[in-house]
CSV table of C-alpha atoms in Angstrom, one decimal:
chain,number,residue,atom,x,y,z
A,1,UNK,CA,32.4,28.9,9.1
A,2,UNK,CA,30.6,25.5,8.9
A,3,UNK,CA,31.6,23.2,5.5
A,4,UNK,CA,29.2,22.0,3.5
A,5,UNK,CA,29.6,18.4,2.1
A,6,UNK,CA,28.3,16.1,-0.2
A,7,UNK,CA,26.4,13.5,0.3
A,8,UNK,CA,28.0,11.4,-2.2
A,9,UNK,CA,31.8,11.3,-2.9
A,10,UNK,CA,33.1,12.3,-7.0
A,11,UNK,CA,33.8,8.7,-7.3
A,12,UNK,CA,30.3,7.7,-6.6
A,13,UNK,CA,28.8,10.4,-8.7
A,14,UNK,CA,31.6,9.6,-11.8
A,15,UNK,CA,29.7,6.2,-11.6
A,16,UNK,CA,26.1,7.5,-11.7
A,17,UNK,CA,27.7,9.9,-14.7
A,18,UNK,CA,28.2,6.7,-16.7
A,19,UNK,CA,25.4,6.0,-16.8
A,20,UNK,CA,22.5,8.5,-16.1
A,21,UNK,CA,24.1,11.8,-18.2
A,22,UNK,CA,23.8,15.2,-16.2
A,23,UNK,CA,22.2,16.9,-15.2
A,24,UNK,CA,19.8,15.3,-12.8
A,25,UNK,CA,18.5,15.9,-9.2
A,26,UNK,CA,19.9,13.1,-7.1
A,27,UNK,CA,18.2,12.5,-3.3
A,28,UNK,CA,20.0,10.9,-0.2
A,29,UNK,CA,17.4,8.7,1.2
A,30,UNK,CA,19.0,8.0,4.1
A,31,UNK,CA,19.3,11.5,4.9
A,32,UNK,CA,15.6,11.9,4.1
A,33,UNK,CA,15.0,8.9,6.7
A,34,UNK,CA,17.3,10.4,9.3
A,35,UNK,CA,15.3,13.5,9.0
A,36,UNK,CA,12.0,12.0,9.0
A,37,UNK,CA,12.9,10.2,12.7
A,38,UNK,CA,14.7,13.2,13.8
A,39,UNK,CA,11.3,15.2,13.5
A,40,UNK,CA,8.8,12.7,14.6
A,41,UNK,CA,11.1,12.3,18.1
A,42,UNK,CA,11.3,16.4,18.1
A,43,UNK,CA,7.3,16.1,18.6
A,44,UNK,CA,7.3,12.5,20.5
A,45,UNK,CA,5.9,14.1,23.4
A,46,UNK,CA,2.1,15.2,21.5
A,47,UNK,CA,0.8,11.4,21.0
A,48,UNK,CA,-1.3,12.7,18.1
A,49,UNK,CA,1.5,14.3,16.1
A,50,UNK,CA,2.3,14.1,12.7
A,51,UNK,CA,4.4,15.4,10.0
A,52,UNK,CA,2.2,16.2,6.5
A,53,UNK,CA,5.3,16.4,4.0
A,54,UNK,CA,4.6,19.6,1.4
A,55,UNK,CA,4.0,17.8,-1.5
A,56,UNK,CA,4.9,20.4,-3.5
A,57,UNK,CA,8.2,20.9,-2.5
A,58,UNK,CA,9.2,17.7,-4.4
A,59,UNK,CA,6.2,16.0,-6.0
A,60,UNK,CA,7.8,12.2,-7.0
A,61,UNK,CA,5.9,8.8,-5.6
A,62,UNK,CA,9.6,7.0,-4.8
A,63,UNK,CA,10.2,9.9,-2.3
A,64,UNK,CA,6.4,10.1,-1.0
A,65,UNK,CA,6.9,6.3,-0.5
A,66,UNK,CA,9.9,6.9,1.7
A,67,UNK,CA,8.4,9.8,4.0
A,68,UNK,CA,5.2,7.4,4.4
A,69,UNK,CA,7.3,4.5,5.6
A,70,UNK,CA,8.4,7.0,8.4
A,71,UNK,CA,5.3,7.9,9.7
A,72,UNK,CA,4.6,10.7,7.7
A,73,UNK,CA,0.8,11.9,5.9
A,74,UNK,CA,0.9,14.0,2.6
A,75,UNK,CA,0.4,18.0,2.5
A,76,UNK,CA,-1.7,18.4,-1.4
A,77,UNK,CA,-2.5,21.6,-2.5
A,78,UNK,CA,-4.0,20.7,-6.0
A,79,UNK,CA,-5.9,18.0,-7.8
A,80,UNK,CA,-2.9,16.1,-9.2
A,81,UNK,CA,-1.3,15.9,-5.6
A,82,UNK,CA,-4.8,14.2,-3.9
A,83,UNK,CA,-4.2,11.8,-7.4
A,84,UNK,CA,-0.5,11.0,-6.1
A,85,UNK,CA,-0.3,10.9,-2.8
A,86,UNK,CA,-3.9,8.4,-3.4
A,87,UNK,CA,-1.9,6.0,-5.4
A,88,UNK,CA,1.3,6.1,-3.2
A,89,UNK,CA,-1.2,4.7,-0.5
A,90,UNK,CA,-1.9,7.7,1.8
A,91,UNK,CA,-6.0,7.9,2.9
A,92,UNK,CA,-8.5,10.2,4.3
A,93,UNK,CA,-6.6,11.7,7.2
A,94,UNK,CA,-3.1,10.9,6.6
A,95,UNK,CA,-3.9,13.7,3.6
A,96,UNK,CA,-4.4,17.3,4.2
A,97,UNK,CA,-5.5,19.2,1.6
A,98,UNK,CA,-4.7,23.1,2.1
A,99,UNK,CA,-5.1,25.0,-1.0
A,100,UNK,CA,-6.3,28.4,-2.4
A,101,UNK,CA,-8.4,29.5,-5.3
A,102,UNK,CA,-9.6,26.3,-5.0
A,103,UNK,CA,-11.8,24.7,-8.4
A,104,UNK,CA,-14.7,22.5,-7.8
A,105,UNK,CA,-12.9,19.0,-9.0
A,106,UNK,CA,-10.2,19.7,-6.2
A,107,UNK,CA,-12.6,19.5,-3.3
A,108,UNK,CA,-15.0,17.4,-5.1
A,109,UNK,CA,-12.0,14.9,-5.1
A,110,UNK,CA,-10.9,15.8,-1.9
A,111,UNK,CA,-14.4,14.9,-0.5
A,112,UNK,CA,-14.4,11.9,-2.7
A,113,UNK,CA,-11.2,10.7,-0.7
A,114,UNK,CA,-12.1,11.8,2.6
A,115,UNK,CA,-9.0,13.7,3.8
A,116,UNK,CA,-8.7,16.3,5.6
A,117,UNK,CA,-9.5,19.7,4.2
A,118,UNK,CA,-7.9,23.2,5.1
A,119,UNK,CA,-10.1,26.0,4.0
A,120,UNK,CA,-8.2,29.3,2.6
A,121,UNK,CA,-11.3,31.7,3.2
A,122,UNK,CA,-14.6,31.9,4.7
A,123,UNK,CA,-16.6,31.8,1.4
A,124,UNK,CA,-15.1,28.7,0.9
A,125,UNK,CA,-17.7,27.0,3.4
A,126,UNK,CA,-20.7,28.2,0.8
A,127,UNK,CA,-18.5,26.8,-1.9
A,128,UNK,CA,-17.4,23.6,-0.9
A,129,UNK,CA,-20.9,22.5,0.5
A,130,UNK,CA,-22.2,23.7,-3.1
A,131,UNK,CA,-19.8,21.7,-5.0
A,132,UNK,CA,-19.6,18.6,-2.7
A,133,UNK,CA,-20.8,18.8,0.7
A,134,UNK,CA,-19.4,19.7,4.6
A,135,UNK,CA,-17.3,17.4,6.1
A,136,UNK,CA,-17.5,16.0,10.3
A,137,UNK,CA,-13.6,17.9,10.4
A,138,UNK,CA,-12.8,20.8,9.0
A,139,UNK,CA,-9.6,22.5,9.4
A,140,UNK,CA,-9.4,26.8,8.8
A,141,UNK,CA,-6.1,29.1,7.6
A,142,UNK,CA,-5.7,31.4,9.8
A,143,UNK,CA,-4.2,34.8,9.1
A,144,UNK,CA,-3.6,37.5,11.7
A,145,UNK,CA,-2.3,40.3,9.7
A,146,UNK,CA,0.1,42.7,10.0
A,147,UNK,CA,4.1,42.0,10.8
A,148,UNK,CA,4.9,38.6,12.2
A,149,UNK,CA,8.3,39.3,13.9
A,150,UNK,CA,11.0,38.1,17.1
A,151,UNK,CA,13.1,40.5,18.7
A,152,UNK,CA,11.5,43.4,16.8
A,153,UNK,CA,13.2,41.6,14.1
A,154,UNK,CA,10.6,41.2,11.3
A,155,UNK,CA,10.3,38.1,9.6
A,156,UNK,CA,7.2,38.1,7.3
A,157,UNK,CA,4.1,40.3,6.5
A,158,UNK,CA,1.0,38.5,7.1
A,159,UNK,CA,-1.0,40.8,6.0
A,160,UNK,CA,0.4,41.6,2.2
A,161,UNK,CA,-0.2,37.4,2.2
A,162,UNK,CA,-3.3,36.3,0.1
A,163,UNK,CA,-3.9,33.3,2.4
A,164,UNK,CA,-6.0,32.8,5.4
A,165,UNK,CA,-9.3,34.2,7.1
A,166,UNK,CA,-9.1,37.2,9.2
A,167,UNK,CA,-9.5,36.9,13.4
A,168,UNK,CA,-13.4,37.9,12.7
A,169,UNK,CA,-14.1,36.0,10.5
A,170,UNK,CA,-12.1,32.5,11.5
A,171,UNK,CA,-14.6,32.8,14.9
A,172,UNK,CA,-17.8,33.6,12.4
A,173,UNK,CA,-16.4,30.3,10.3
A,174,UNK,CA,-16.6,28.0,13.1
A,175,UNK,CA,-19.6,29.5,14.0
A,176,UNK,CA,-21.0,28.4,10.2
A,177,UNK,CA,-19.2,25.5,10.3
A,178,UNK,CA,-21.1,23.9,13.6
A,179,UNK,CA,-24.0,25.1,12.3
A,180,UNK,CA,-23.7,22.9,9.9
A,181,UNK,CA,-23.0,19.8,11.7
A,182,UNK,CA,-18.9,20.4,11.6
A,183,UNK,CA,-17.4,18.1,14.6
A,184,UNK,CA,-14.0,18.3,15.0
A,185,UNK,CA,-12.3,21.8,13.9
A,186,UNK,CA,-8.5,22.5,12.9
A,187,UNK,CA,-6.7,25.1,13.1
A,188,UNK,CA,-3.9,26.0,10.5
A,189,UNK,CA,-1.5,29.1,9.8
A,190,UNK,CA,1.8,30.2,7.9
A,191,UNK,CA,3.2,32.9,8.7
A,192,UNK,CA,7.0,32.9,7.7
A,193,UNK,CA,8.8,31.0,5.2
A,194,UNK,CA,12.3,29.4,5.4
A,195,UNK,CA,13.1,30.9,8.8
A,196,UNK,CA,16.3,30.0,10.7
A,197,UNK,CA,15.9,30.6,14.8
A,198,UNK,CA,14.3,27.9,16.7
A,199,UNK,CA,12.2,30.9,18.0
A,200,UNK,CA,9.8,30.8,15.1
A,201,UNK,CA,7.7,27.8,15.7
A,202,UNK,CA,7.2,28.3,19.7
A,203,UNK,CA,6.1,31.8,19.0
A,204,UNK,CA,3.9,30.3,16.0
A,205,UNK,CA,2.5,28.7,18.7
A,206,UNK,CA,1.6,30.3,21.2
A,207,UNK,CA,-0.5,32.3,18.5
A,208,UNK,CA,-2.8,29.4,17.4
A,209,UNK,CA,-2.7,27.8,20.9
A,210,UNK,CA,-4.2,30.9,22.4
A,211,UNK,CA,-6.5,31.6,19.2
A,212,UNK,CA,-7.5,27.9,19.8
A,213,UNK,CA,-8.3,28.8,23.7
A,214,UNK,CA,-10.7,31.7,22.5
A,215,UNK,CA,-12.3,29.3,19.9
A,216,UNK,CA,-13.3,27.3,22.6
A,217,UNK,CA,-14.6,29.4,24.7
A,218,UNK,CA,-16.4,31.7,22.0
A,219,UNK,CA,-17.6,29.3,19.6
A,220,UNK,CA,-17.8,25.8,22.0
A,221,UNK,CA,-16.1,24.1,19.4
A,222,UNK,CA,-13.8,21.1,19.6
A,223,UNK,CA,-10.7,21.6,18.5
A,224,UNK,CA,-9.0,18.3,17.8
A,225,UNK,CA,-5.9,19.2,15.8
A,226,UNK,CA,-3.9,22.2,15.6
A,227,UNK,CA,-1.5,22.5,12.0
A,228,UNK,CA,1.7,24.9,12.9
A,229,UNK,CA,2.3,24.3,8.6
A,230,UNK,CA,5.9,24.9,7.3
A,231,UNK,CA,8.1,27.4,8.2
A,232,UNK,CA,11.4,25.8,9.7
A,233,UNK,CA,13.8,26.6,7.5
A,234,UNK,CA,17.3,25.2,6.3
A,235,UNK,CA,20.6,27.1,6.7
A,236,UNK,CA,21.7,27.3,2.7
A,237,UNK,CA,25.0,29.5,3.2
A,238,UNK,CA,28.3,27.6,5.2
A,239,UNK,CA,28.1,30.4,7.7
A,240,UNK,CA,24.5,30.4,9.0
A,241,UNK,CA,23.4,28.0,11.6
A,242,UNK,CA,21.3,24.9,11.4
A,243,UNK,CA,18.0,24.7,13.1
A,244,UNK,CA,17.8,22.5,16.1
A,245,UNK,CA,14.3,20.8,15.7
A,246,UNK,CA,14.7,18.8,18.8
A,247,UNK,CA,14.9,22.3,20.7
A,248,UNK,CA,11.9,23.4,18.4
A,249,UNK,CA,10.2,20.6,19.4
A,250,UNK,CA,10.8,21.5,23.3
A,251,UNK,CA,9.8,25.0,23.2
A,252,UNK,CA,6.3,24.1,21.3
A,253,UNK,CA,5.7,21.9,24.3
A,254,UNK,CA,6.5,24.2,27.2
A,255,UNK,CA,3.7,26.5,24.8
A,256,UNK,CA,1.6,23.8,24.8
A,257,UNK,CA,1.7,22.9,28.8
A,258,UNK,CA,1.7,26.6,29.5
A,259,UNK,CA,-1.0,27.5,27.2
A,260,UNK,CA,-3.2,24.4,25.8
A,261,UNK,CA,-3.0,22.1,29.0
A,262,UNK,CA,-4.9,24.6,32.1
A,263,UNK,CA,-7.7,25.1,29.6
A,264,UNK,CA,-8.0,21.3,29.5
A,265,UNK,CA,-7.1,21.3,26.1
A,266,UNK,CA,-4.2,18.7,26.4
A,267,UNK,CA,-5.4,16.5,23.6
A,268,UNK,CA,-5.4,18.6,21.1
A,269,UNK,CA,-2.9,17.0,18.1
A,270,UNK,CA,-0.4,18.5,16.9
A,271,UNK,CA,0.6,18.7,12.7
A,272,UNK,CA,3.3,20.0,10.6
A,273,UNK,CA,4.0,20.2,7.1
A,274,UNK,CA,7.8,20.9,6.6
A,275,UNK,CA,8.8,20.5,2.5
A,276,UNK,CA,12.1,22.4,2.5
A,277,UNK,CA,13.5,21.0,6.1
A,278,UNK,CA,12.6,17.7,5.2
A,279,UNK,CA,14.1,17.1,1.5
A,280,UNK,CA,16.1,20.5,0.7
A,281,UNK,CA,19.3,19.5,2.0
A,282,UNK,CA,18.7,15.7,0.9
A,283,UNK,CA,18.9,16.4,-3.1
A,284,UNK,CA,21.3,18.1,-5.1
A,285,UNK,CA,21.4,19.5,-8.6
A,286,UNK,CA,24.5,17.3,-10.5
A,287,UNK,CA,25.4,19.3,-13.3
A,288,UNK,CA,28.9,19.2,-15.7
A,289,UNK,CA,30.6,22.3,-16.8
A,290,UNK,CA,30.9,22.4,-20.2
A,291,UNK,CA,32.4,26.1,-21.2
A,292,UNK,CA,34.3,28.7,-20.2
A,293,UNK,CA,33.7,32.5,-20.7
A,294,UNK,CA,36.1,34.7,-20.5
A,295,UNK,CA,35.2,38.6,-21.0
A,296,UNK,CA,34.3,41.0,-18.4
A,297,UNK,CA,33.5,38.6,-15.8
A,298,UNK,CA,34.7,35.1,-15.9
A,299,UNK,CA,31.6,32.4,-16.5
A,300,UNK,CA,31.7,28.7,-16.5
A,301,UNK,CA,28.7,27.7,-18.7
A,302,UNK,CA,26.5,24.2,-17.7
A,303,UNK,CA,24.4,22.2,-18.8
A,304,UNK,CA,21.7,22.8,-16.3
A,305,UNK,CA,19.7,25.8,-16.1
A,306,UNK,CA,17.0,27.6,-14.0
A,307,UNK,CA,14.5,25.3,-15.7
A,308,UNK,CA,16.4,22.7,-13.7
A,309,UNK,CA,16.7,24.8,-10.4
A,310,UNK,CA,14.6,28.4,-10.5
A,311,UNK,CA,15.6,29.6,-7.2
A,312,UNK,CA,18.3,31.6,-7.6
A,313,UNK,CA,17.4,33.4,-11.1
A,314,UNK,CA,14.1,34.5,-9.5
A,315,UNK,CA,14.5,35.2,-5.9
A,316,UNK,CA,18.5,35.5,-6.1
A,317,UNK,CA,18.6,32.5,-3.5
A,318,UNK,CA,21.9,31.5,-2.4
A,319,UNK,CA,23.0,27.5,-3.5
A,320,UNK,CA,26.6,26.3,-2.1
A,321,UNK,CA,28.5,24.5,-5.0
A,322,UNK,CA,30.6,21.8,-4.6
A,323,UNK,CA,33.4,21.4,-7.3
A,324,UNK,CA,33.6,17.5,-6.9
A,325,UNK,CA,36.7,16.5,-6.4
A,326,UNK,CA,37.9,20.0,-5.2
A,327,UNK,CA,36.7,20.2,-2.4
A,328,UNK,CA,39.8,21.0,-0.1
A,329,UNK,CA,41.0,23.4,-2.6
A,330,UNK,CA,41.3,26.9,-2.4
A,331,UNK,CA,38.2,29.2,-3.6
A,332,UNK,CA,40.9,31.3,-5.3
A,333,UNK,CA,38.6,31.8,-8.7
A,334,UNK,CA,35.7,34.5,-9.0
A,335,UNK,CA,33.0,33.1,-11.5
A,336,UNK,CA,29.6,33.8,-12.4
A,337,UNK,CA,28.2,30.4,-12.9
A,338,UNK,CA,25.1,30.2,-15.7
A,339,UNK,CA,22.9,28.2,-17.1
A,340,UNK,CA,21.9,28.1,-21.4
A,341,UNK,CA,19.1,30.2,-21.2
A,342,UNK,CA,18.2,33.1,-23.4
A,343,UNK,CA,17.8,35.6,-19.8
A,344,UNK,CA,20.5,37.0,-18.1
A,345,UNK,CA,19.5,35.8,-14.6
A,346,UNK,CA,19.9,32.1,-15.3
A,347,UNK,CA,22.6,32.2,-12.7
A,348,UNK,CA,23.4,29.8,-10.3
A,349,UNK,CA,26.3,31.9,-9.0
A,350,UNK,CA,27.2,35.3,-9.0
A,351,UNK,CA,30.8,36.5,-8.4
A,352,UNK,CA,31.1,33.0,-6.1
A,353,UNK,CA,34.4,32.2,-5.4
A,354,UNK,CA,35.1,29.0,-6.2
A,355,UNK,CA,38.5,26.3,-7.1
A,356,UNK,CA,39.4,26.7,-10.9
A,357,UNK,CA,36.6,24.9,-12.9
A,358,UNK,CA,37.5,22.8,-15.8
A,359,UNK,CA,35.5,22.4,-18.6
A,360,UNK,CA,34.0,18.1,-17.4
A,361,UNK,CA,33.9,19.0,-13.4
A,362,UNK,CA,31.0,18.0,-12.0
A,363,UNK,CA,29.4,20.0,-9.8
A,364,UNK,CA,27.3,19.3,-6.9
A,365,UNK,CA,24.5,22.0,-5.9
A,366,UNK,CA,23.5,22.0,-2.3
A,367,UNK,CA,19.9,22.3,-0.9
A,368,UNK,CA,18.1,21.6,-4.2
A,369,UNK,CA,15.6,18.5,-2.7
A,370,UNK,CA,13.0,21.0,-2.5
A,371,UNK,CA,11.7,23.9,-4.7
A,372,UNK,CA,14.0,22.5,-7.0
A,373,UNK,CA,12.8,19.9,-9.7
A,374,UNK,CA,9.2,20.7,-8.7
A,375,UNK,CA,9.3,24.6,-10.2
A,376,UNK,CA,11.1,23.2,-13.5
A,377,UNK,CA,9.7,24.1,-16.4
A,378,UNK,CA,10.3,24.4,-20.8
A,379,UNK,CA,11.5,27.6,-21.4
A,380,UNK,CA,13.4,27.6,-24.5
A,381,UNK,CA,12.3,24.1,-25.5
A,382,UNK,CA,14.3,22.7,-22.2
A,383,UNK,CA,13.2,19.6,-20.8
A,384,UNK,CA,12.9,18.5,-17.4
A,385,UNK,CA,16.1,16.6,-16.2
A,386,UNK,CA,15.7,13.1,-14.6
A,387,UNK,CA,15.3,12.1,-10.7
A,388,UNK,CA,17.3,9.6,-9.2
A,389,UNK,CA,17.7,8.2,-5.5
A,390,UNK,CA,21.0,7.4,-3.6
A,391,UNK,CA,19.2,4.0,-1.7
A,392,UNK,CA,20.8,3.3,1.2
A,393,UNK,CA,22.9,0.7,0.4
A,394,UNK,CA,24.8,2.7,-1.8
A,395,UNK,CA,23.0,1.6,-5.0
A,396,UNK,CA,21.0,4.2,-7.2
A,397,UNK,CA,17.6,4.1,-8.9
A,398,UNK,CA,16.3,6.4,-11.2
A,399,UNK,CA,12.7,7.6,-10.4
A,400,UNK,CA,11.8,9.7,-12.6
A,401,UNK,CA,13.6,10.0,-16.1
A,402,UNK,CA,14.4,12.6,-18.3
A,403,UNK,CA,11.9,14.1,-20.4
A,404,UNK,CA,12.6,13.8,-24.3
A,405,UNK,CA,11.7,15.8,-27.4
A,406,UNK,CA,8.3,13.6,-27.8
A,407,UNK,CA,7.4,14.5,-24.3
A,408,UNK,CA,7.6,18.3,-25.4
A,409,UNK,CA,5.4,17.6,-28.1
A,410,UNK,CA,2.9,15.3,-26.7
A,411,UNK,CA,0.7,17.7,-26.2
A,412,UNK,CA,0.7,19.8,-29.3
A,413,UNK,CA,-2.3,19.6,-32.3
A,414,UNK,CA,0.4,18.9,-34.7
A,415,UNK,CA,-1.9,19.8,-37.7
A,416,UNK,CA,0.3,19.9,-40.8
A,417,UNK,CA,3.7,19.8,-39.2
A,418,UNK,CA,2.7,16.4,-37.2
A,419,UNK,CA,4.3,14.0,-39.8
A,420,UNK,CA,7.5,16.0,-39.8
A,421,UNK,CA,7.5,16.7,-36.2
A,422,UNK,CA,6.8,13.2,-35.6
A,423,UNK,CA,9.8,11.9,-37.7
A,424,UNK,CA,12.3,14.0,-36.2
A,425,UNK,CA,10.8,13.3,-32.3
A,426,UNK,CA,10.0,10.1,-33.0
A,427,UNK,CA,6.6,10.4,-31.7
A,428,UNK,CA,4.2,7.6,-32.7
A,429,UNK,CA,1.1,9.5,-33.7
């Protein structure tokens, strides 16, 4: 069994205590910077490549920043992340946009900036040239139904997904779409999330490189870029096995030669759009205990929740916890480890074995950098937490801080409770 460790010590994080309270999600930048390189030399070989980090996977302009300053462009999926990743200094096609149910301000912005746009559904040509108008590239989500699996082993279903356009109708879009004066075409498709086997992306592969073949030769298209999305997962329990993205990165390319390169297709560029590989195991969520339960199971109470880190209440996801300082110590101690929430699945933990907690341990939970602050959210009046970021010299900068009563109420028509509401939040009205 592999060990997971911390990326900060418990004398670094009894500093950070002092002065930013728990909890808060804290990021490793130079792990996010080691991970960044490690991708862009995995794909060193396609001269077009490039990495569209999944904005949504952790949404803050200091971390954006970072992943741009590698080399990277910006995956949006709404209006607010084309707004961001804008003002952090992405443009046109360092941005793809790749959304569903989209409204008309989202593409209307999206035209407005010029990126690149990934269309969900073949409607969506009508739409978009309705609402704003048909750009020279288009990219199209492709969705080839069914079971996606390796080894007989199944990894998704396709075709329960809402995304994508069918194989009929992606060859009828690029039809449309050169019709009406589309140039350069993409191709895009998702079709497994948070996979660990290198296997996944060279077999993702070889279904859009020889979808992009038939494209070609049925449409006369020209395919300029081809997006093989997210997918490449992270290894959250000690026990399972990293991905090698340097060996994912190999077997795309003996795809690509095998496949893209005798039908004179060896220029095609290649994207990604990794969220979880890329930042998941570079932020943790610091949290204190601050009770202990002892009744039919043993509990050690927090003060973080699932509004902090929703994972594991909804989807029962596995997060390794570090007891800081503790870390050699025996996991001789069965606990269910919870949250304050008024729902019985605000868990972090269940039946984890774990060294003896004492009420003031700090403890460290792995693998939250993605999916993590970003699906927060106020149940039972509870705010958002604050951001920081480990720099790499050691020092830490908080980049995003924690909400307050007067940001829960900003938004409310006070009516005749404002006055009171605004004494006791200390909201100017």
């Amino acid at each position: 069994m592999s060990k997971k460790i911390p990326f900060v010590t418990k004398e670094q994080l009894e500093k950070i205590v002092s002065q930013y309270p728990t909890p808060f999600h804290l990021y490793d930048e130079a792990g996010i910077r080691r991970t960044a390189r490690l991708v862009n030399k995995a794909f060193s070989w396609n001269k077009g490549f490039k990495e569209y980090f999944a904005v949504k996977a952790t949404p803050n302009p200091y971390l954006l920043q970072i992943l741009r300053e590698e080399g990277c462009g910006a995956d949006c999926s709404s209006y607010t992340e084309l707004l961001m990743s804008d003002a952090v200094g992405f443009k046109e096609s360092e941005i793809m946009f790749s959304s569903n149910a989209t409204p008309a301000e989202d593409f209307k912005l999206a035209r407005k900036l010029n990126v690149n746009i990934n269309l969900d559904d073949i409607t969506h040509i009508d739409f978009l040239e309705k609402v704003a108008d048909i750009p020279e590239t288009v990219c199209c989500r492709y969705n080839p139904g069914g079971h996606f699996a390796i080894a007989n082993n199944i990894m998704d279903n396709p075709g329960d997904a809402k995304y994508g356009m069918t194989h009929e109708q992606i060859i009828e879009a690029y039809k449309i779409l050169k019709s009406k004066g589309v140039k350069n075409f993409g191709i895009h498709a998702f079709l497994a999330s948070n996979t660990v086997t290198n296997e996944y992306y060279p077999e993702l592969a070889r279904i859009l490189f020889e979808l992009a073949v038939e494209l070609k030769e049925k449409t006369g298209a020209h395919i300029s870029f081809i997006n093989l999305s997210g997918g490449i997962g992270i290894a959250y329990k000690p026990e399972q096995q990293d991905n090698d993205v340097l060996a994912i990165g190999e077997g795309v390319r003996k795809v690509f030669e095998e496949v893209l390169v005798p039908a004179g297709m060896g220029d095609v560029k290649l994207f990604t759009e990794l969220g979880r590989y890329m930042l998941a195991p570079n932020g943790a969520l610091v949290t204190t205990a601050i009770h202990q339960k002892h009744i039919y199971k043993e509990y050690i109470g927090c003060d973080a929740c699932a509004a902090n880190l929703m994972r594991p209440a909804i989807y029962g996801s596995y997060h390794h916890i570090s007891v800081m300082g503790k870390e050699n110590a025996p996991c001789d101690h069965k606990y269910d480890v919870t949250g304050g929430l008024c729902e019985n699945n605000d868990k972090f933990a269940v039946d984890r074995m774990l060294p003896e907690i004492n009420i003031g341990d700090l403890l460290f939970i792995h693998d939250a950098g993605a999916h993590g602050f970003s699906m927060g959210y106020n149940y039972n009046g509870k705010l958002r937490s604050a951001e920081l970021l480990l720099q790499e010299d050691g020092s830490v900068k908080m980049i995003r801080r924690a909400e307050t009563p007067a940001d829960y109420f900003a938004t409310f028509d006070f009516g005749e409770y404002g006055p009171k509401l605004a004494e006791e939040a200390k909201i100017k009205m």
